[in-house]
Amino acid sequence: MPETKPGGYAGLKALFFNGTLKPSPQLSNTDGLIDLSRRIMEKQGVSTRLIRTVDHDIAPGVYPDMREHGWASDEWPDIYPAVQEADIVVLAGPIWLGDNSSQTKKLIERLYAHSGELNSKGQWAYYPKVGGCLITGNEDGIKHCAMNVLYSLQHIGFTIPPQADAGWIGAVGPGPSYLDEGSGGPESDFTNRNTTFMTWNLLHMARLLKDAGGIPAYGNLPAEWKAGTRFDFENPEYR
């Protein structure tokens, strides 16, 4: 027997980034998959927001404000507060040449720019945010793209729950995209199941972390390590 659906997700905030190469208002197949996840979240009272990165003048680079490093303009400093406010961050995008789009890669680099900052507990800035990803395309490569995104997110401090990725791809070679008539994408039980499971796992993990006050602030404090605290670490060479 399945457990009763838990409640209490109201108050959580989820941010979706779409790494499509198509500027608005062009149709994005990735938006179609994002909408599945957003609808589930919003039914639980979660506030969601979608940012299509290509619509914004985000400079490439690995610093918080690239205007300080030679670029004439950079909208990322205006976008980043939405990341700070979010409990859940989902990176979504298409597959091109078997890999994540340039927009998705640029976004990961800009998130990385803040990974050395600290939160109010003295941990890295992205503790205890939860991360996931959605991938679309018409060639193989979902798992490859998801590995890249999820590794990058956990490396900079996001918590990744079980099965935190989902995607849809058509047949190899030229063919219909996710939202095209007759593609079979919106009817794919495999994609719909994985997107649903991903969404609920993101919600569960975000709720658990928020209710627990985040990741315990022990064994992961950069300033304490620099000051000499070793959190039970022992170097066997000095025994």
CSV table of C-alpha atoms in Angstrom, one decimal:
chain,number,residue,atom,x,y,z
A,1,MET,CA,0.0,0.0,0.0
A,2,PRO,CA,1.4,3.4,-0.9
A,3,GLU,CA,1.8,5.9,1.9
A,4,THR,CA,-0.7,8.8,2.2
A,5,LYS,CA,0.4,11.8,0.2
A,6,PRO,CA,2.3,14.1,2.6
A,7,GLY,CA,1.4,17.7,2.9
A,8,GLY,CA,3.1,20.9,4.0
A,9,TYR,CA,5.0,21.9,0.9
A,10,ALA,CA,3.5,25.4,0.8
A,11,GLY,CA,6.1,28.1,1.4
A,12,LEU,CA,8.8,26.3,-0.7
A,13,LYS,CA,10.1,28.1,-3.8
A,14,ALA,CA,11.3,26.4,-7.0
A,15,LEU,CA,13.3,28.0,-9.7
A,16,PHE,CA,13.5,26.5,-13.2
A,17,PHE,CA,16.1,27.6,-15.7
A,18,ASN,CA,15.5,26.7,-19.4
A,19,GLY,CA,18.7,26.5,-21.4
A,20,THR,CA,16.9,26.5,-24.8
A,21,LEU,CA,18.6,28.4,-27.6
A,22,LYS,CA,15.3,29.8,-28.7
A,23,PRO,CA,14.4,33.3,-27.5
A,24,SER,CA,10.9,34.1,-26.4
A,25,PRO,CA,8.2,33.9,-27.7
A,26,GLN,CA,9.5,31.0,-29.8
A,27,LEU,CA,8.1,27.6,-28.8
A,28,SER,CA,10.5,25.7,-26.5
A,29,ASN,CA,10.1,21.9,-26.3
A,30,THR,CA,11.9,22.0,-23.0
A,31,ASP,CA,9.2,24.3,-21.6
A,32,GLY,CA,6.7,21.5,-22.3
A,33,LEU,CA,8.6,19.2,-19.9
A,34,ILE,CA,9.2,21.9,-17.4
A,35,ASP,CA,5.4,22.6,-17.3
A,36,LEU,CA,4.8,19.0,-16.1
A,37,SER,CA,7.0,19.5,-13.1
A,38,ARG,CA,5.8,23.0,-12.3
A,39,ARG,CA,2.1,21.9,-12.3
A,40,ILE,CA,2.8,19.2,-9.7
A,41,MET,CA,4.6,21.6,-7.5
A,42,GLU,CA,2.1,24.4,-7.8
A,43,LYS,CA,-0.7,21.9,-6.8
A,44,GLN,CA,1.2,21.5,-3.5
A,45,GLY,CA,1.3,25.3,-2.9
A,46,VAL,CA,4.9,25.7,-4.1
A,47,SER,CA,5.8,29.0,-5.7
A,48,THR,CA,7.6,28.4,-9.0
A,49,ARG,CA,9.4,30.7,-11.4
A,50,LEU,CA,10.8,30.0,-14.9
A,51,ILE,CA,13.8,31.9,-16.4
A,52,ARG,CA,14.8,31.4,-20.1
A,53,THR,CA,18.4,32.3,-20.0
A,54,VAL,CA,18.7,33.2,-23.6
A,55,ASP,CA,16.2,36.0,-23.1
A,56,HIS,CA,18.8,37.7,-20.8
A,57,ASP,CA,22.1,39.4,-21.4
A,58,ILE,CA,24.1,37.0,-19.2
A,59,ALA,CA,27.8,37.3,-19.9
A,60,PRO,CA,30.0,34.2,-19.9
A,61,GLY,CA,32.4,33.7,-17.1
A,62,VAL,CA,33.0,32.4,-13.6
A,63,TYR,CA,32.7,35.6,-11.5
A,64,PRO,CA,29.6,37.0,-9.9
A,65,ASP,CA,29.6,40.2,-12.0
A,66,MET,CA,31.4,40.0,-15.3
A,67,ARG,CA,31.2,43.8,-15.7
A,68,GLU,CA,34.1,43.8,-13.3
A,69,HIS,CA,36.1,41.6,-15.7
A,70,GLY,CA,35.8,43.3,-19.0
A,71,TRP,CA,32.2,42.8,-20.1
A,72,ALA,CA,30.1,45.9,-20.9
A,73,SER,CA,26.9,44.4,-19.6
A,74,ASP,CA,25.8,41.5,-17.5
A,75,GLU,CA,22.3,40.7,-16.2
A,76,TRP,CA,23.4,37.8,-14.0
A,77,PRO,CA,23.7,40.0,-10.8
A,78,ASP,CA,20.0,40.9,-11.2
A,79,ILE,CA,19.0,37.2,-11.7
A,80,TYR,CA,21.1,35.6,-8.9
A,81,PRO,CA,18.8,36.8,-6.1
A,82,ALA,CA,16.1,34.4,-7.5
A,83,VAL,CA,18.6,31.6,-6.9
A,84,GLN,CA,19.3,32.8,-3.4
A,85,GLU,CA,15.6,32.7,-2.6
A,86,ALA,CA,14.9,29.3,-4.1
A,87,ASP,CA,14.7,26.0,-2.1
A,88,ILE,CA,14.7,24.0,-5.4
A,89,VAL,CA,16.7,24.8,-8.5
A,90,VAL,CA,16.0,22.8,-11.7
A,91,LEU,CA,18.3,23.1,-14.7
A,92,ALA,CA,16.5,22.1,-17.9
A,93,GLY,CA,17.6,22.3,-21.5
A,94,PRO,CA,18.0,20.6,-24.9
A,95,ILE,CA,20.7,18.2,-26.2
A,96,TRP,CA,22.9,19.6,-29.0
A,97,LEU,CA,25.7,17.5,-30.5
A,98,GLY,CA,25.2,15.0,-27.7
A,99,ASP,CA,25.7,17.5,-24.9
A,100,ASN,CA,24.1,20.2,-22.9
A,101,SER,CA,23.3,23.5,-24.7
A,102,SER,CA,25.7,26.5,-24.5
A,103,GLN,CA,23.1,28.3,-22.4
A,104,THR,CA,23.0,25.4,-19.8
A,105,LYS,CA,26.8,25.3,-19.7
A,106,LYS,CA,27.0,29.1,-19.2
A,107,LEU,CA,24.4,29.0,-16.4
A,108,ILE,CA,26.4,26.3,-14.6
A,109,GLU,CA,29.5,28.5,-14.9
A,110,ARG,CA,27.6,31.5,-13.4
A,111,LEU,CA,26.3,29.4,-10.5
A,112,TYR,CA,29.8,28.2,-9.9
A,113,ALA,CA,30.9,31.9,-9.6
A,114,HIS,CA,29.1,32.0,-6.2
A,115,SER,CA,30.2,28.7,-4.9
A,116,GLY,CA,32.9,30.2,-2.7
A,117,GLU,CA,30.5,32.4,-0.9
A,118,LEU,CA,29.0,31.4,2.5
A,119,ASN,CA,25.5,31.1,3.9
A,120,SER,CA,24.4,32.4,7.3
A,121,LYS,CA,25.7,29.3,9.0
A,122,GLY,CA,29.2,29.6,7.5
A,123,GLN,CA,28.7,26.8,4.9
A,124,TRP,CA,29.1,27.2,1.2
A,125,ALA,CA,26.3,29.3,-0.3
A,126,TYR,CA,24.2,26.6,-1.9
A,127,TYR,CA,23.7,24.6,1.3
A,128,PRO,CA,20.8,23.4,1.7
A,129,LYS,CA,19.3,24.0,-1.7
A,130,VAL,CA,18.0,21.0,-3.7
A,131,GLY,CA,18.9,20.5,-7.4
A,132,GLY,CA,17.5,18.5,-10.4
A,133,CYS,CA,17.5,18.5,-14.1
A,134,LEU,CA,15.2,18.0,-17.2
A,135,ILE,CA,16.6,17.2,-20.6
A,136,THR,CA,14.9,17.2,-24.1
A,137,GLY,CA,16.1,16.3,-27.6
A,138,ASN,CA,15.8,13.9,-30.5
A,139,GLU,CA,19.1,12.1,-30.1
A,140,ASP,CA,20.5,9.9,-27.3
A,141,GLY,CA,22.3,11.6,-24.5
A,142,ILE,CA,19.9,12.3,-21.6
A,143,LYS,CA,22.0,10.4,-19.0
A,144,HIS,CA,25.2,12.0,-20.3
A,145,CYS,CA,23.7,15.5,-20.0
A,146,ALA,CA,22.1,14.7,-16.6
A,147,MET,CA,25.4,13.4,-15.2
A,148,ASN,CA,27.1,16.7,-16.1
A,149,VAL,CA,24.4,18.9,-14.6
A,150,LEU,CA,23.9,16.9,-11.4
A,151,TYR,CA,27.6,16.4,-10.8
A,152,SER,CA,28.1,20.2,-11.2
A,153,LEU,CA,25.2,21.0,-8.9
A,154,GLN,CA,26.4,18.7,-6.1
A,155,HIS,CA,30.0,19.8,-6.5
A,156,ILE,CA,29.1,23.4,-5.7
A,157,GLY,CA,26.8,22.5,-2.7
A,158,PHE,CA,23.4,21.5,-3.9
A,159,THR,CA,21.7,18.4,-2.4
A,160,ILE,CA,20.7,15.9,-5.1
A,161,PRO,CA,17.8,13.6,-4.1
A,162,PRO,CA,17.3,10.1,-5.6
A,163,GLN,CA,16.3,10.0,-9.3
A,164,ALA,CA,16.6,13.8,-9.7
A,165,ASP,CA,16.5,13.8,-13.5
A,166,ALA,CA,14.1,13.1,-16.3
A,167,GLY,CA,13.9,13.6,-20.0
A,168,TRP,CA,12.5,12.8,-23.4
A,169,ILE,CA,14.3,12.0,-26.7
A,170,GLY,CA,12.8,10.8,-30.0
A,171,ALA,CA,14.3,8.4,-32.5
A,172,VAL,CA,17.9,8.9,-33.5
A,173,GLY,CA,18.3,11.3,-36.4
A,174,PRO,CA,16.0,14.1,-37.7
A,175,GLY,CA,12.5,13.9,-36.4
A,176,PRO,CA,9.8,15.5,-34.3
A,177,SER,CA,10.6,17.3,-31.1
A,178,TYR,CA,8.8,16.9,-27.8
A,179,LEU,CA,5.8,19.2,-28.4
A,180,ASP,CA,5.5,18.5,-32.2
A,181,GLU,CA,2.3,16.8,-33.2
A,182,GLY,CA,2.7,13.0,-33.3
A,183,SER,CA,6.0,13.0,-31.4
A,184,GLY,CA,4.7,10.8,-28.6
A,185,GLY,CA,6.6,12.9,-26.1
A,186,PRO,CA,3.7,14.1,-23.9
A,187,GLU,CA,2.2,10.6,-24.0
A,188,SER,CA,5.4,8.8,-22.9
A,189,ASP,CA,4.7,6.9,-19.7
A,190,PHE,CA,8.4,6.6,-19.0
A,191,THR,CA,9.0,10.3,-19.3
A,192,ASN,CA,5.9,11.2,-17.3
A,193,ARG,CA,6.8,8.7,-14.6
A,194,ASN,CA,10.3,9.9,-14.2
A,195,THR,CA,9.3,13.6,-14.3
A,196,THR,CA,6.7,13.0,-11.6
A,197,PHE,CA,9.2,11.0,-9.4
A,198,MET,CA,11.8,13.6,-9.8
A,199,THR,CA,9.4,16.4,-8.8
A,200,TRP,CA,8.2,14.6,-5.7
A,201,ASN,CA,11.8,13.7,-4.7
A,202,LEU,CA,12.8,17.3,-5.0
A,203,LEU,CA,9.8,18.4,-2.9
A,204,HIS,CA,10.5,15.8,-0.2
A,205,MET,CA,14.2,16.6,0.1
A,206,ALA,CA,13.6,20.4,0.1
A,207,ARG,CA,10.9,20.0,2.9
A,208,LEU,CA,13.2,17.7,4.9
A,209,LEU,CA,16.1,20.1,4.7
A,210,LYS,CA,14.0,23.2,5.4
A,211,ASP,CA,12.3,21.6,8.5
A,212,ALA,CA,15.7,20.4,9.8
A,213,GLY,CA,17.3,23.9,9.5
A,214,GLY,CA,19.5,22.8,6.6
A,215,ILE,CA,22.6,20.6,6.5
A,216,PRO,CA,24.2,20.4,10.0
A,217,ALA,CA,26.9,22.9,10.3
A,218,TYR,CA,29.6,20.5,11.4
A,219,GLY,CA,32.4,19.1,9.4
A,220,ASN,CA,31.8,21.5,6.5
A,221,LEU,CA,32.8,25.0,7.6
A,222,PRO,CA,35.6,26.5,5.5
A,223,ALA,CA,36.5,29.2,8.1
A,224,GLU,CA,36.8,26.6,10.9
A,225,TRP,CA,39.0,24.4,8.8
A,226,LYS,CA,41.3,27.3,7.9
A,227,ALA,CA,41.5,28.1,11.6
A,228,GLY,CA,42.7,24.7,12.4
A,229,THR,CA,39.6,22.7,13.3
A,230,ARG,CA,39.9,19.2,11.8
A,231,PHE,CA,36.4,17.7,12.6
A,232,ASP,CA,37.9,14.3,13.6
A,233,PHE,CA,40.2,14.1,10.5
A,234,GLU,CA,43.5,12.4,11.2
A,235,ASN,CA,46.5,12.2,9.0
A,236,PRO,CA,47.9,8.7,9.3
A,237,GLU,CA,51.4,10.0,8.6
A,238,TYR,CA,51.4,11.8,11.9
A,239,ARG,CA,50.1,8.9,14.1
